[in-house]
Amino acid sequence: GCVALYTTLGLGRALAHQESHDSLTGLPNRTLLQRRLERGLASIGSSGKTLTLMMLDLDGFKEVNDTFGHSTGDQVLVQVARRVVSSVRDVDTVVRLGGDEFAVLMAEGATDHASMLARRILAALELPIVLKNTTVGIAASIGIATGGAGDSAGELLRHADLVMYSAKGAGGNG
């Protein structure tokens, strides 16, 4: 458990891990994403390269919690996290932002692969999630934004969020 983690990693490293990772899924969290975005945008400089950020929000997740309870909702989030991680490349970073929102920070130079990656994630989420006592169908809305020299991490997050909500407003699952 936690005591073994503290002993193995040392208290400082364990606390740093808790601060930068989601406790439910083990994925990096918003804090770590913000740092990686800032570092990535700063390293781009005037090279003309871009960073690509994908925001993902589950469609109808409130109904899952309302119908099956928060414990089942948590199990669904863990399964979604696994499916998203297995859909992306090892060089991409999958983040749980909170609630039913996730993000994927794509490796540098991957802008032209973003829509293909989004389709792969949507396909992985189309398969029903089979849990011990129930089967849950899930879908997601995805927004993709790119940022380059002069952009801030906050701007990139806002742009990806706006595009994601536009997809959600267009009926979701896209």
PDB file of C-alpha atoms in Angstrom:
ATOM      1  CA  GLY A   1       0.000   0.000   0.000  1.00  0.00           C
ATOM      2  CA  CYS A   2       0.928   3.615   0.559  1.00  0.00           C
ATOM      3  CA  VAL A   3       3.400   2.872   3.366  1.00  0.00           C
ATOM      4  CA  ALA A   4       5.400   0.585   1.080  1.00  0.00           C
ATOM      5  CA  LEU A   5       5.382   3.285  -1.604  1.00  0.00           C
ATOM      6  CA  TYR A   6       6.682   5.882   0.856  1.00  0.00           C
ATOM      7  CA  THR A   7       9.402   3.509   2.061  1.00  0.00           C
ATOM      8  CA  THR A   8      10.461   2.476  -1.430  1.00  0.00           C
ATOM      9  CA  LEU A   9      10.381   5.890  -3.078  1.00  0.00           C
ATOM     10  CA  GLY A  10      11.106   8.014  -0.077  1.00  0.00           C
ATOM     11  CA  LEU A  11       8.491  10.392   1.295  1.00  0.00           C
ATOM     12  CA  GLY A  12       9.513  13.325  -0.932  1.00  0.00           C
ATOM     13  CA  ARG A  13       9.301  11.367  -4.184  1.00  0.00           C
ATOM     14  CA  ALA A  14       6.026   9.736  -3.129  1.00  0.00           C
ATOM     15  CA  LEU A  15       4.475  13.124  -2.336  1.00  0.00           C
ATOM     16  CA  ALA A  16       5.751  14.558  -5.626  1.00  0.00           C
ATOM     17  CA  HIS A  17       4.145  11.614  -7.443  1.00  0.00           C
ATOM     18  CA  GLN A  18       0.831  12.188  -5.620  1.00  0.00           C
ATOM     19  CA  GLU A  19       0.955  15.874  -6.525  1.00  0.00           C
ATOM     20  CA  SER A  20       1.428  15.200 -10.237  1.00  0.00           C
ATOM     21  CA  HIS A  21      -0.691  12.063 -10.792  1.00  0.00           C
ATOM     22  CA  ASP A  22      -4.372  11.177 -10.580  1.00  0.00           C
ATOM     23  CA  SER A  23      -5.118   8.894  -7.632  1.00  0.00           C
ATOM     24  CA  LEU A  24      -7.843   6.889  -9.418  1.00  0.00           C
ATOM     25  CA  THR A  25      -6.184   6.108 -12.766  1.00  0.00           C
ATOM     26  CA  GLY A  26      -2.509   6.673 -11.964  1.00  0.00           C
ATOM     27  CA  LEU A  27      -2.257   8.935 -15.015  1.00  0.00           C
ATOM     28  CA  PRO A  28      -0.470  12.279 -14.925  1.00  0.00           C
ATOM     29  CA  ASN A  29      -2.794  15.100 -13.806  1.00  0.00           C
ATOM     30  CA  ARG A  30      -3.459  18.711 -14.827  1.00  0.00           C
ATOM     31  CA  THR A  31      -0.454  19.977 -12.834  1.00  0.00           C
ATOM     32  CA  LEU A  32       1.972  17.744 -14.725  1.00  0.00           C
ATOM     33  CA  LEU A  33       0.286  18.545 -18.063  1.00  0.00           C
ATOM     34  CA  GLN A  34       0.660  22.269 -17.404  1.00  0.00           C
ATOM     35  CA  ARG A  35       4.383  21.831 -16.700  1.00  0.00           C
ATOM     36  CA  ARG A  36       4.931  19.700 -19.810  1.00  0.00           C
ATOM     37  CA  LEU A  37       3.017  22.161 -21.994  1.00  0.00           C
ATOM     38  CA  GLU A  38       5.041  25.098 -20.656  1.00  0.00           C
ATOM     39  CA  ARG A  39       8.316  23.223 -21.117  1.00  0.00           C
ATOM     40  CA  GLY A  40       7.340  22.015 -24.596  1.00  0.00           C
ATOM     41  CA  LEU A  41       6.210  25.439 -25.807  1.00  0.00           C
ATOM     42  CA  ALA A  42       9.364  27.051 -24.423  1.00  0.00           C
ATOM     43  CA  SER A  43      11.590  24.492 -26.162  1.00  0.00           C
ATOM     44  CA  ILE A  44       9.927  25.133 -29.522  1.00  0.00           C
ATOM     45  CA  GLY A  45      11.209  28.689 -29.629  1.00  0.00           C
ATOM     46  CA  SER A  46      11.150  30.022 -33.164  1.00  0.00           C
ATOM     47  CA  SER A  47      11.711  26.625 -34.800  1.00  0.00           C
ATOM     48  CA  GLY A  48       8.297  26.662 -36.459  1.00  0.00           C
ATOM     49  CA  LYS A  49       7.412  23.377 -34.766  1.00  0.00           C
ATOM     50  CA  THR A  50       4.133  22.893 -32.914  1.00  0.00           C
ATOM     51  CA  LEU A  51       2.687  20.981 -29.989  1.00  0.00           C
ATOM     52  CA  THR A  52      -0.619  19.168 -30.378  1.00  0.00           C
ATOM     53  CA  LEU A  53      -3.068  18.793 -27.516  1.00  0.00           C
ATOM     54  CA  MET A  54      -6.173  16.650 -27.609  1.00  0.00           C
ATOM     55  CA  MET A  55      -8.977  17.161 -25.060  1.00  0.00           C
ATOM     56  CA  LEU A  56     -11.430  14.320 -24.494  1.00  0.00           C
ATOM     57  CA  ASP A  57     -14.689  14.505 -22.535  1.00  0.00           C
ATOM     58  CA  LEU A  58     -16.948  11.495 -22.060  1.00  0.00           C
ATOM     59  CA  ASP A  59     -20.465  11.922 -23.437  1.00  0.00           C
ATOM     60  CA  GLY A  60     -23.259  11.117 -20.991  1.00  0.00           C
ATOM     61  CA  PHE A  61     -20.969  10.155 -18.119  1.00  0.00           C
ATOM     62  CA  LYS A  62     -23.267  11.813 -15.560  1.00  0.00           C
ATOM     63  CA  GLU A  63     -25.927   9.260 -16.493  1.00  0.00           C
ATOM     64  CA  VAL A  64     -23.469   6.424 -15.799  1.00  0.00           C
ATOM     65  CA  ASN A  65     -22.893   7.763 -12.275  1.00  0.00           C
ATOM     66  CA  ASP A  66     -26.617   8.456 -11.746  1.00  0.00           C
ATOM     67  CA  THR A  67     -27.708   5.022 -13.018  1.00  0.00           C
ATOM     68  CA  PHE A  68     -24.986   2.725 -11.701  1.00  0.00           C
ATOM     69  CA  GLY A  69     -23.363   4.729  -8.892  1.00  0.00           C
ATOM     70  CA  HIS A  70     -20.002   6.399  -8.413  1.00  0.00           C
ATOM     71  CA  SER A  71     -18.133   3.141  -7.779  1.00  0.00           C
ATOM     72  CA  THR A  72     -19.131   1.879 -11.225  1.00  0.00           C
ATOM     73  CA  GLY A  73     -18.359   5.323 -12.649  1.00  0.00           C
ATOM     74  CA  ASP A  74     -14.848   5.083 -11.197  1.00  0.00           C
ATOM     75  CA  GLN A  75     -14.392   1.634 -12.750  1.00  0.00           C
ATOM     76  CA  VAL A  76     -15.499   3.049 -16.112  1.00  0.00           C
ATOM     77  CA  LEU A  77     -12.964   5.899 -15.801  1.00  0.00           C
ATOM     78  CA  VAL A  78     -10.166   3.407 -15.104  1.00  0.00           C
ATOM     79  CA  GLN A  79     -11.174   1.367 -18.177  1.00  0.00           C
ATOM     80  CA  VAL A  80     -11.382   4.521 -20.324  1.00  0.00           C
ATOM     81  CA  ALA A  81      -7.905   5.530 -19.144  1.00  0.00           C
ATOM     82  CA  ARG A  82      -6.527   2.100 -20.122  1.00  0.00           C
ATOM     83  CA  ARG A  83      -8.164   2.251 -23.547  1.00  0.00           C
ATOM     84  CA  VAL A  84      -6.883   5.742 -24.276  1.00  0.00           C
ATOM     85  CA  VAL A  85      -3.352   4.812 -23.174  1.00  0.00           C
ATOM     86  CA  SER A  86      -3.427   1.696 -25.371  1.00  0.00           C
ATOM     87  CA  SER A  87      -4.627   3.802 -28.352  1.00  0.00           C
ATOM     88  CA  VAL A  88      -1.766   6.294 -28.336  1.00  0.00           C
ATOM     89  CA  ARG A  89       1.950   5.955 -28.956  1.00  0.00           C
ATOM     90  CA  ASP A  90       4.449   5.487 -26.131  1.00  0.00           C
ATOM     91  CA  VAL A  91       5.801   8.995 -26.776  1.00  0.00           C
ATOM     92  CA  ASP A  92       2.396  10.639 -26.161  1.00  0.00           C
ATOM     93  CA  THR A  93       1.239  11.636 -22.674  1.00  0.00           C
ATOM     94  CA  VAL A  94      -2.279  10.718 -21.500  1.00  0.00           C
ATOM     95  CA  VAL A  95      -3.604  12.871 -18.653  1.00  0.00           C
ATOM     96  CA  ARG A  96      -6.716  12.745 -16.494  1.00  0.00           C
ATOM     97  CA  LEU A  97      -7.763  16.344 -15.984  1.00  0.00           C
ATOM     98  CA  GLY A  98     -10.506  15.466 -13.512  1.00  0.00           C
ATOM     99  CA  GLY A  99     -14.047  14.136 -13.604  1.00  0.00           C
ATOM    100  CA  ASP A 100     -14.578  12.595 -17.022  1.00  0.00           C
ATOM    101  CA  GLU A 101     -12.047  14.772 -18.859  1.00  0.00           C
ATOM    102  CA  PHE A 102      -8.792  13.482 -20.287  1.00  0.00           C
ATOM    103  CA  ALA A 103      -6.081  15.006 -22.453  1.00  0.00           C
ATOM    104  CA  VAL A 104      -3.403  13.668 -24.756  1.00  0.00           C
ATOM    105  CA  LEU A 105      -0.250  15.701 -25.286  1.00  0.00           C
ATOM    106  CA  MET A 106       1.127  14.417 -28.534  1.00  0.00           C
ATOM    107  CA  ALA A 107       4.827  14.161 -29.122  1.00  0.00           C
ATOM    108  CA  GLU A 108       6.438  16.961 -31.086  1.00  0.00           C
ATOM    109  CA  GLY A 109       5.808  16.830 -34.810  1.00  0.00           C
ATOM    110  CA  ALA A 110       2.697  14.652 -34.559  1.00  0.00           C
ATOM    111  CA  THR A 111       0.170  17.248 -35.746  1.00  0.00           C
ATOM    112  CA  ASP A 112      -0.658  15.385 -38.952  1.00  0.00           C
ATOM    113  CA  HIS A 113      -1.393  12.208 -36.955  1.00  0.00           C
ATOM    114  CA  ALA A 114      -3.863  13.875 -34.564  1.00  0.00           C
ATOM    115  CA  SER A 115      -7.107  13.091 -36.411  1.00  0.00           C
ATOM    116  CA  MET A 116      -6.031   9.480 -37.002  1.00  0.00           C
ATOM    117  CA  LEU A 117      -5.203   9.141 -33.309  1.00  0.00           C
ATOM    118  CA  ALA A 118      -8.558  10.682 -32.319  1.00  0.00           C
ATOM    119  CA  ARG A 119     -10.397   8.178 -34.533  1.00  0.00           C
ATOM    120  CA  ARG A 120      -8.411   5.330 -32.958  1.00  0.00           C
ATOM    121  CA  ILE A 121      -9.393   6.514 -29.456  1.00  0.00           C
ATOM    122  CA  LEU A 122     -13.075   6.841 -30.421  1.00  0.00           C
ATOM    123  CA  ALA A 123     -13.014   3.319 -31.893  1.00  0.00           C
ATOM    124  CA  ALA A 124     -11.476   1.929 -28.690  1.00  0.00           C
ATOM    125  CA  LEU A 125     -14.189   3.608 -26.621  1.00  0.00           C
ATOM    126  CA  GLU A 126     -17.023   2.279 -28.832  1.00  0.00           C
ATOM    127  CA  LEU A 127     -16.610  -1.209 -27.416  1.00  0.00           C
ATOM    128  CA  PRO A 128     -18.846  -1.718 -24.362  1.00  0.00           C
ATOM    129  CA  ILE A 129     -17.094  -1.702 -21.003  1.00  0.00           C
ATOM    130  CA  VAL A 130     -17.872  -4.985 -19.258  1.00  0.00           C
ATOM    131  CA  LEU A 131     -17.713  -4.784 -15.482  1.00  0.00           C
ATOM    132  CA  LYS A 132     -18.481  -7.418 -12.870  1.00  0.00           C
ATOM    133  CA  ASN A 133     -22.170  -6.520 -12.504  1.00  0.00           C
ATOM    134  CA  THR A 134     -22.994  -4.525 -15.636  1.00  0.00           C
ATOM    135  CA  THR A 135     -22.036  -3.488 -19.141  1.00  0.00           C
ATOM    136  CA  VAL A 136     -21.675   0.214 -19.929  1.00  0.00           C
ATOM    137  CA  GLY A 137     -21.550   1.916 -23.313  1.00  0.00           C
ATOM    138  CA  ILE A 138     -19.473   5.075 -23.529  1.00  0.00           C
ATOM    139  CA  ALA A 139     -18.655   7.684 -26.149  1.00  0.00           C
ATOM    140  CA  ALA A 140     -16.494  10.797 -26.157  1.00  0.00           C
ATOM    141  CA  SER A 141     -16.084  14.183 -27.745  1.00  0.00           C
ATOM    142  CA  ILE A 142     -12.557  15.189 -28.738  1.00  0.00           C
ATOM    143  CA  GLY A 143     -11.044  18.587 -29.487  1.00  0.00           C
ATOM    144  CA  ILE A 144      -7.605  19.043 -31.048  1.00  0.00           C
ATOM    145  CA  ALA A 145      -5.519  22.217 -30.920  1.00  0.00           C
ATOM    146  CA  THR A 146      -1.955  23.041 -31.880  1.00  0.00           C
ATOM    147  CA  GLY A 147       0.315  25.638 -30.347  1.00  0.00           C
ATOM    148  CA  GLY A 148       3.615  27.101 -31.338  1.00  0.00           C
ATOM    149  CA  ALA A 149       6.038  29.894 -30.581  1.00  0.00           C
ATOM    150  CA  GLY A 150       4.362  32.655 -28.603  1.00  0.00           C
ATOM    151  CA  ASP A 151       1.452  30.522 -27.388  1.00  0.00           C
ATOM    152  CA  SER A 152       0.933  29.867 -23.705  1.00  0.00           C
ATOM    153  CA  ALA A 153      -0.053  26.607 -22.063  1.00  0.00           C
ATOM    154  CA  GLY A 154      -3.295  28.247 -20.942  1.00  0.00           C
ATOM    155  CA  GLU A 155      -4.156  29.312 -24.493  1.00  0.00           C
ATOM    156  CA  LEU A 156      -3.524  25.831 -25.857  1.00  0.00           C
ATOM    157  CA  LEU A 157      -5.698  24.281 -23.140  1.00  0.00           C
ATOM    158  CA  ARG A 158      -8.491  26.792 -23.819  1.00  0.00           C
ATOM    159  CA  HIS A 159      -8.407  26.242 -27.580  1.00  0.00           C
ATOM    160  CA  ALA A 160      -8.518  22.448 -27.258  1.00  0.00           C
ATOM    161  CA  ASP A 161     -11.354  22.775 -24.731  1.00  0.00           C
ATOM    162  CA  LEU A 162     -13.369  25.037 -27.059  1.00  0.00           C
ATOM    163  CA  VAL A 163     -12.970  22.634 -29.986  1.00  0.00           C
ATOM    164  CA  MET A 164     -13.957  19.701 -27.757  1.00  0.00           C
ATOM    165  CA  TYR A 165     -17.133  21.491 -26.621  1.00  0.00           C
ATOM    166  CA  SER A 166     -17.886  22.296 -30.254  1.00  0.00           C
ATOM    167  CA  ALA A 167     -17.698  18.554 -31.032  1.00  0.00           C
ATOM    168  CA  LYS A 168     -19.939  17.854 -28.044  1.00  0.00           C
ATOM    169  CA  GLY A 169     -22.415  20.495 -29.247  1.00  0.00           C
ATOM    170  CA  ALA A 170     -22.470  18.876 -32.694  1.00  0.00           C
ATOM    171  CA  GLY A 171     -23.879  15.684 -31.172  1.00  0.00           C
ATOM    172  CA  GLY A 172     -20.841  14.180 -29.462  1.00  0.00           C
ATOM    173  CA  ASN A 173     -18.951  10.997 -30.239  1.00  0.00           C
ATOM    174  CA  GLY A 174     -16.668  12.805 -32.639  1.00  0.00           C
TER     175      GLY A 174
END
